[in-house]
Coordinates of N, CA and C in Angstrom, one line a residue:
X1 N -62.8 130.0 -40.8 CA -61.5 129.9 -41.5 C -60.4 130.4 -40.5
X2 N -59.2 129.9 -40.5 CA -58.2 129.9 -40.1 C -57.7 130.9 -40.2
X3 N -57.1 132.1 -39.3 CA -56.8 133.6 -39.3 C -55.4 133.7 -38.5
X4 N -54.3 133.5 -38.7 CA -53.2 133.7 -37.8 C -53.0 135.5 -37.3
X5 N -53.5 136.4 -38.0 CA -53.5 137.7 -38.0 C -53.6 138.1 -36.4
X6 N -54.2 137.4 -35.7 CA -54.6 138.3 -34.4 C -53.9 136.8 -33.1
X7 N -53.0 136.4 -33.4 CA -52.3 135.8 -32.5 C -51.8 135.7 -31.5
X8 N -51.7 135.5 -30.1 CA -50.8 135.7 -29.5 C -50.5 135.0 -28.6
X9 N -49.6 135.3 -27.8 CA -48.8 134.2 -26.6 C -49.8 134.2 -25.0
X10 N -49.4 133.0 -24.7 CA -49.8 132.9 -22.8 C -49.0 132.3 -22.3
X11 N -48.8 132.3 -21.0 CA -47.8 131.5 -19.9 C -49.0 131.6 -18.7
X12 N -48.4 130.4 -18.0 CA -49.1 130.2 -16.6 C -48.9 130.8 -15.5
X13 N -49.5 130.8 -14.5 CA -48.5 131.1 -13.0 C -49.4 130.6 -12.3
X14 N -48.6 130.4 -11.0 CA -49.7 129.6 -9.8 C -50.1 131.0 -8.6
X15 N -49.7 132.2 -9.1 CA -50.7 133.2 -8.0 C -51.0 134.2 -9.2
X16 N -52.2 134.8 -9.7 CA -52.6 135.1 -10.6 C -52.8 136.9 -9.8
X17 N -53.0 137.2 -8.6 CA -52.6 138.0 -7.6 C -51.1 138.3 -7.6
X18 N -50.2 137.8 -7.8 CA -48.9 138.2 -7.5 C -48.7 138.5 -9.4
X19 N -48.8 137.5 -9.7 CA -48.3 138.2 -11.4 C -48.9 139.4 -11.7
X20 N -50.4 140.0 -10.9 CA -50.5 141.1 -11.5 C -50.1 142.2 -11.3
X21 N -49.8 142.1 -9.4 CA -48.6 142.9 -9.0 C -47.5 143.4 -9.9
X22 N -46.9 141.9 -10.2 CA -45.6 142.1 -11.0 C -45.3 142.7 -12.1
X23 N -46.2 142.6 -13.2 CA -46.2 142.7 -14.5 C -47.4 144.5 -14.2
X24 N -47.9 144.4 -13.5 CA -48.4 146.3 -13.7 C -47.8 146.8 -12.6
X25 N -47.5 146.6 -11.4 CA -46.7 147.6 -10.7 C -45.0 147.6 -10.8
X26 N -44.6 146.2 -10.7 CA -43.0 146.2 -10.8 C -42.3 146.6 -12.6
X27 N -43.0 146.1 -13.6 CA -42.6 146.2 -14.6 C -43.1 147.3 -15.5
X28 N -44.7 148.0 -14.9 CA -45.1 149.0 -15.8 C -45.7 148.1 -17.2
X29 N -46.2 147.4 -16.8 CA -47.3 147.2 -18.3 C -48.9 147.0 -17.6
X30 N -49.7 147.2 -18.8 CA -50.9 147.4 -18.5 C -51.4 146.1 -18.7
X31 N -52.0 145.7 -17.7 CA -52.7 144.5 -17.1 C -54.3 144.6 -17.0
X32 N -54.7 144.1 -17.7 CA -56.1 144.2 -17.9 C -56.8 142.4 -17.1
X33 N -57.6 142.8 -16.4 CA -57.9 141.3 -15.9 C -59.5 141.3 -16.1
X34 N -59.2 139.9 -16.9 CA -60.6 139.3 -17.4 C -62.1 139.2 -16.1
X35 N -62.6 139.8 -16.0 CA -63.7 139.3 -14.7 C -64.4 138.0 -15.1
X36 N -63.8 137.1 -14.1 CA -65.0 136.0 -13.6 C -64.1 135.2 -14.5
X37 N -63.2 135.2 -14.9 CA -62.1 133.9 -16.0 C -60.9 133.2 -15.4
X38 N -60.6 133.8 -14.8 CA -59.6 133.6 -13.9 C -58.2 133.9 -14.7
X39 N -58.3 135.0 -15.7 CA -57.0 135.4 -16.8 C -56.7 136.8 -16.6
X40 N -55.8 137.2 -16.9 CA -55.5 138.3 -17.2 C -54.8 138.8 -18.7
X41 N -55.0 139.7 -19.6 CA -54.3 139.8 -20.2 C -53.2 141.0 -20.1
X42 N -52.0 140.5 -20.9 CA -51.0 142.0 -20.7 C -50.8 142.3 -22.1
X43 N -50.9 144.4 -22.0 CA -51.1 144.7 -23.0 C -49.8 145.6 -23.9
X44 N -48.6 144.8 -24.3 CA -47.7 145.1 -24.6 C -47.5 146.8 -25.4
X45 N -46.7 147.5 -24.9 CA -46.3 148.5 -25.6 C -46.2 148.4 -27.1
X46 N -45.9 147.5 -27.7 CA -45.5 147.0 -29.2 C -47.0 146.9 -30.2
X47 N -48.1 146.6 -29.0 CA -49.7 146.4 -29.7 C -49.6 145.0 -28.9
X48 N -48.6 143.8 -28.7 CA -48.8 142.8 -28.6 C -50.0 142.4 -27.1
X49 N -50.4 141.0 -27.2 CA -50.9 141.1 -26.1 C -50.7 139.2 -25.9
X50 N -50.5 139.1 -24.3 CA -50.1 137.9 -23.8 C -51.1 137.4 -22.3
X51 N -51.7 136.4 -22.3 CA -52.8 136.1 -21.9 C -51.7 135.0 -21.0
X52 N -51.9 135.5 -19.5 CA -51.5 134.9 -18.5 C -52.8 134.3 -17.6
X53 N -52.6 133.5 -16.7 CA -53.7 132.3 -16.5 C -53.0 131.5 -15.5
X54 N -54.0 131.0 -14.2 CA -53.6 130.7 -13.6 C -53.7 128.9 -13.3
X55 N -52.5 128.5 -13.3 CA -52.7 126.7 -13.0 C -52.4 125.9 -12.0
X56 N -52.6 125.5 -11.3 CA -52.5 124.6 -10.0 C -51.5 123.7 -10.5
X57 N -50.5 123.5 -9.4 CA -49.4 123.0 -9.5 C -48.5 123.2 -10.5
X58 N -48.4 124.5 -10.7 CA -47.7 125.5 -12.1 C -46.1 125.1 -12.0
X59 N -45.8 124.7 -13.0 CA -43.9 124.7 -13.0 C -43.4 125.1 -13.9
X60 N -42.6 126.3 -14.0 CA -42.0 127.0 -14.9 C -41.4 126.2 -16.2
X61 N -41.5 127.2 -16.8 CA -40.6 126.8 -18.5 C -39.4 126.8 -17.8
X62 N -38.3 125.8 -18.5 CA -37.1 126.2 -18.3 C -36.0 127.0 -19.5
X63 N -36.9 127.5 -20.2 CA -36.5 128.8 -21.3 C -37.6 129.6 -21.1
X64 N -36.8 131.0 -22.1 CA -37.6 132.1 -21.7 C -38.9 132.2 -22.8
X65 N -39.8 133.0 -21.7 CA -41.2 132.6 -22.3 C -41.6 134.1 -22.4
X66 N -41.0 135.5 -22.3 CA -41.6 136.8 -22.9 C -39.7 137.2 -22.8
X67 N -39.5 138.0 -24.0 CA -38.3 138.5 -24.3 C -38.6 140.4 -24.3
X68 N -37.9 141.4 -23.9 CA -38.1 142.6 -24.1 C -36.9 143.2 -24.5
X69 N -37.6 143.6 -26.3 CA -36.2 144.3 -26.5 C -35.9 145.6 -26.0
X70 N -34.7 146.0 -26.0 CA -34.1 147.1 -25.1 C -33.2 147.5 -26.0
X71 N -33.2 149.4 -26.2 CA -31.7 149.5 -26.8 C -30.4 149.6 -26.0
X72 N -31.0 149.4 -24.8 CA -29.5 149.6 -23.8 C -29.5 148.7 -22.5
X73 N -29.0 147.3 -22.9 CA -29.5 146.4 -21.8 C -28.6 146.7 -20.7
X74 N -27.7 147.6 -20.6 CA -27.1 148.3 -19.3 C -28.2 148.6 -18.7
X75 N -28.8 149.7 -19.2 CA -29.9 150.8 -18.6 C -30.6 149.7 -18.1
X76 N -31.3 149.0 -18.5 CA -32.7 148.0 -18.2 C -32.3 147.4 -17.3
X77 N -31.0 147.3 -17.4 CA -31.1 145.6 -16.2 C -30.8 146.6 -14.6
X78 N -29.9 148.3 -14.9 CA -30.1 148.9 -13.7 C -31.3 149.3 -13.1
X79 N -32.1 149.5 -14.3 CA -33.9 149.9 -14.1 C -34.2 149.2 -12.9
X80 N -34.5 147.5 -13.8 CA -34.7 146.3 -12.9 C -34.4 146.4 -12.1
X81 N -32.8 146.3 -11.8 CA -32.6 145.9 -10.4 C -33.0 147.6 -9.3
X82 N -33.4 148.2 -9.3 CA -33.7 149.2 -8.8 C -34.9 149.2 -8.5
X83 N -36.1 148.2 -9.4 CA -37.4 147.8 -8.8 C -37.3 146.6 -8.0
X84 N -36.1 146.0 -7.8 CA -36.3 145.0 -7.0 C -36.0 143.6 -7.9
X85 N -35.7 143.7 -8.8 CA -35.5 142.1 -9.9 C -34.3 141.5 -9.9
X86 N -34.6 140.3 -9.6 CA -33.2 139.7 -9.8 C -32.1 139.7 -10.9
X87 N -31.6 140.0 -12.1 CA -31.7 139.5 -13.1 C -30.1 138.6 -13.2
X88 N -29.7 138.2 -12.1 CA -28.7 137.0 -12.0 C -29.4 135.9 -11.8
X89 N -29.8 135.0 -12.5 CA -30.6 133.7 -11.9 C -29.9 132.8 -12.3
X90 N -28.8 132.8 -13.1 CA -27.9 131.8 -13.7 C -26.4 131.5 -13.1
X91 N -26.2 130.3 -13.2 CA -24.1 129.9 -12.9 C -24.2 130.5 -14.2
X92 N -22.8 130.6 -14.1 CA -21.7 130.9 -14.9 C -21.6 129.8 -16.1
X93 N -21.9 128.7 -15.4 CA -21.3 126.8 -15.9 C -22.8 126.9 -16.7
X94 N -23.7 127.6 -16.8 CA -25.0 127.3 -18.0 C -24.8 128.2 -19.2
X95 N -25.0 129.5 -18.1 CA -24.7 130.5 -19.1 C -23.9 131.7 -18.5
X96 N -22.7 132.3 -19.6 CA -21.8 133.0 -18.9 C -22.2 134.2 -18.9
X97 N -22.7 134.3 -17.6 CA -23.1 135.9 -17.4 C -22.2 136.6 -16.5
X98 N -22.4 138.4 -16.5 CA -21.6 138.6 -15.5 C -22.4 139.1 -14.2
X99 N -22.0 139.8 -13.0 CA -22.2 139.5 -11.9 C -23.7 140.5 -11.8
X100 N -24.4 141.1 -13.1 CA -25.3 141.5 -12.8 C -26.3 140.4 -14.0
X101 N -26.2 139.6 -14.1 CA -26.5 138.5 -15.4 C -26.4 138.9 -16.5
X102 N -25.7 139.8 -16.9 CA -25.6 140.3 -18.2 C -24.4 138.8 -19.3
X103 N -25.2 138.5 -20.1 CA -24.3 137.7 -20.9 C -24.3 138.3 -22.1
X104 N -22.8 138.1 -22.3 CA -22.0 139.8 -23.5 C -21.0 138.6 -24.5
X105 N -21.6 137.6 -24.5 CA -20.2 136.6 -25.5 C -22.0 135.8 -26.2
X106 N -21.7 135.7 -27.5 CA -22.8 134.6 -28.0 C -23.9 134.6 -28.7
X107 N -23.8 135.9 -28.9 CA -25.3 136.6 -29.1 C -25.3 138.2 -28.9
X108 N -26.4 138.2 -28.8 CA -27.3 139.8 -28.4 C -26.4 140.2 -26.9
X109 N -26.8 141.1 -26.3 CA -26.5 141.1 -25.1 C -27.5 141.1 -24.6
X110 N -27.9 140.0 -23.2 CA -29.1 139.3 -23.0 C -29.1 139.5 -21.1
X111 N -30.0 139.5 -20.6 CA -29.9 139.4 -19.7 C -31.9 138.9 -19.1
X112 N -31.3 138.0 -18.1 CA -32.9 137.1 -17.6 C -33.4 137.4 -16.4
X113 N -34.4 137.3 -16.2 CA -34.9 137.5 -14.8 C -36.6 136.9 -14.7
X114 N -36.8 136.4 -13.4 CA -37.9 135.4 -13.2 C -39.2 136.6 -12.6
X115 N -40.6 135.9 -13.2 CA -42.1 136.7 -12.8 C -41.6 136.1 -11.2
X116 N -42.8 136.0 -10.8 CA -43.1 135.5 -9.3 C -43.6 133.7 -9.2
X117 N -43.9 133.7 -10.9 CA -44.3 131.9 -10.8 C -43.2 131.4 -11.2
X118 N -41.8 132.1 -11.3 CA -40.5 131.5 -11.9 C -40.5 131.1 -13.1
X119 N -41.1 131.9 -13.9 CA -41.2 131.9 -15.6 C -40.2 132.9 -15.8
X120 N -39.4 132.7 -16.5 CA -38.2 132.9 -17.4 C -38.3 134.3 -17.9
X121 N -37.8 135.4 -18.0 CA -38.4 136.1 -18.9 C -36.7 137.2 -19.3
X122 N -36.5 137.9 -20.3 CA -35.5 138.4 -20.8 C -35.5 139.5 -21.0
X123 N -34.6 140.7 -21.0 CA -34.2 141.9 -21.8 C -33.1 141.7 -22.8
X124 N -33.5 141.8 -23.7 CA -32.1 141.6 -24.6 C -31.7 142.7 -25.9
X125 N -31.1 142.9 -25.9 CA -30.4 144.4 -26.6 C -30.2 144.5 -28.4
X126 N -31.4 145.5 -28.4 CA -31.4 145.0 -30.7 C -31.0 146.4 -30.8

């Protein structure tokens, strides 16, 4: 029988080595890797958990594919950039961000920044 209760998300990447890097050393979440599957799962602070996997000839989403809420997307995005993260990946002409990609018109206050397979990923301010 059909159970939605224990659901959850995956995204790809083409170095399954560098994403673990990223996501347990650069971002601080706990990365648990499957032996002998070629997966890893990440084990979200919230309980959630997101099943990353590696695919040959991997090409990013072109929207964001894990969002983190933050109550002070100032603080986060200085965090970031202090571990080394981009979080300007956008013109202006897509989306109006400012010069640290913070976009403050439209919404939440949002700001984006890419894994190492160029998967999309967000902090955004609730």
């Amino acid at each position: 029988m059909f159970h939605p209760d224990g659901a959850y998300s995956g995204l790809a990447v083409d170095d399954l080595e560098a994403a673990h890097r990223f996501y347990a050393d650069t971002l601080g979440i706990r990365v648990e890797v499957l032996e002998g599957s070629g997966f890893l799962t990440l084990h979200l602070a919230s309980g959630g958990r997101v099943l990353v996997y590696g695919k040959p000839h991997h090409e990013p989403a072109s929207f964001t594919v894990l969002n983190f809420p933050v109550a002070d997307v100032e603080a986060a995005v200085d965090d970031l950039r202090s571990r080394g993260v981009d979080t300007k990946i956008y013109d202006d002409e897509n989306f109006p961000t400012d010069s640290r990609g913070i976009m403050r018109e439209g919404g939440p206050l949002i700001a984006w920044f890419r894994d190492p397979a160029g998967n999309v990923l967000a902090v955004l301010e609730e």
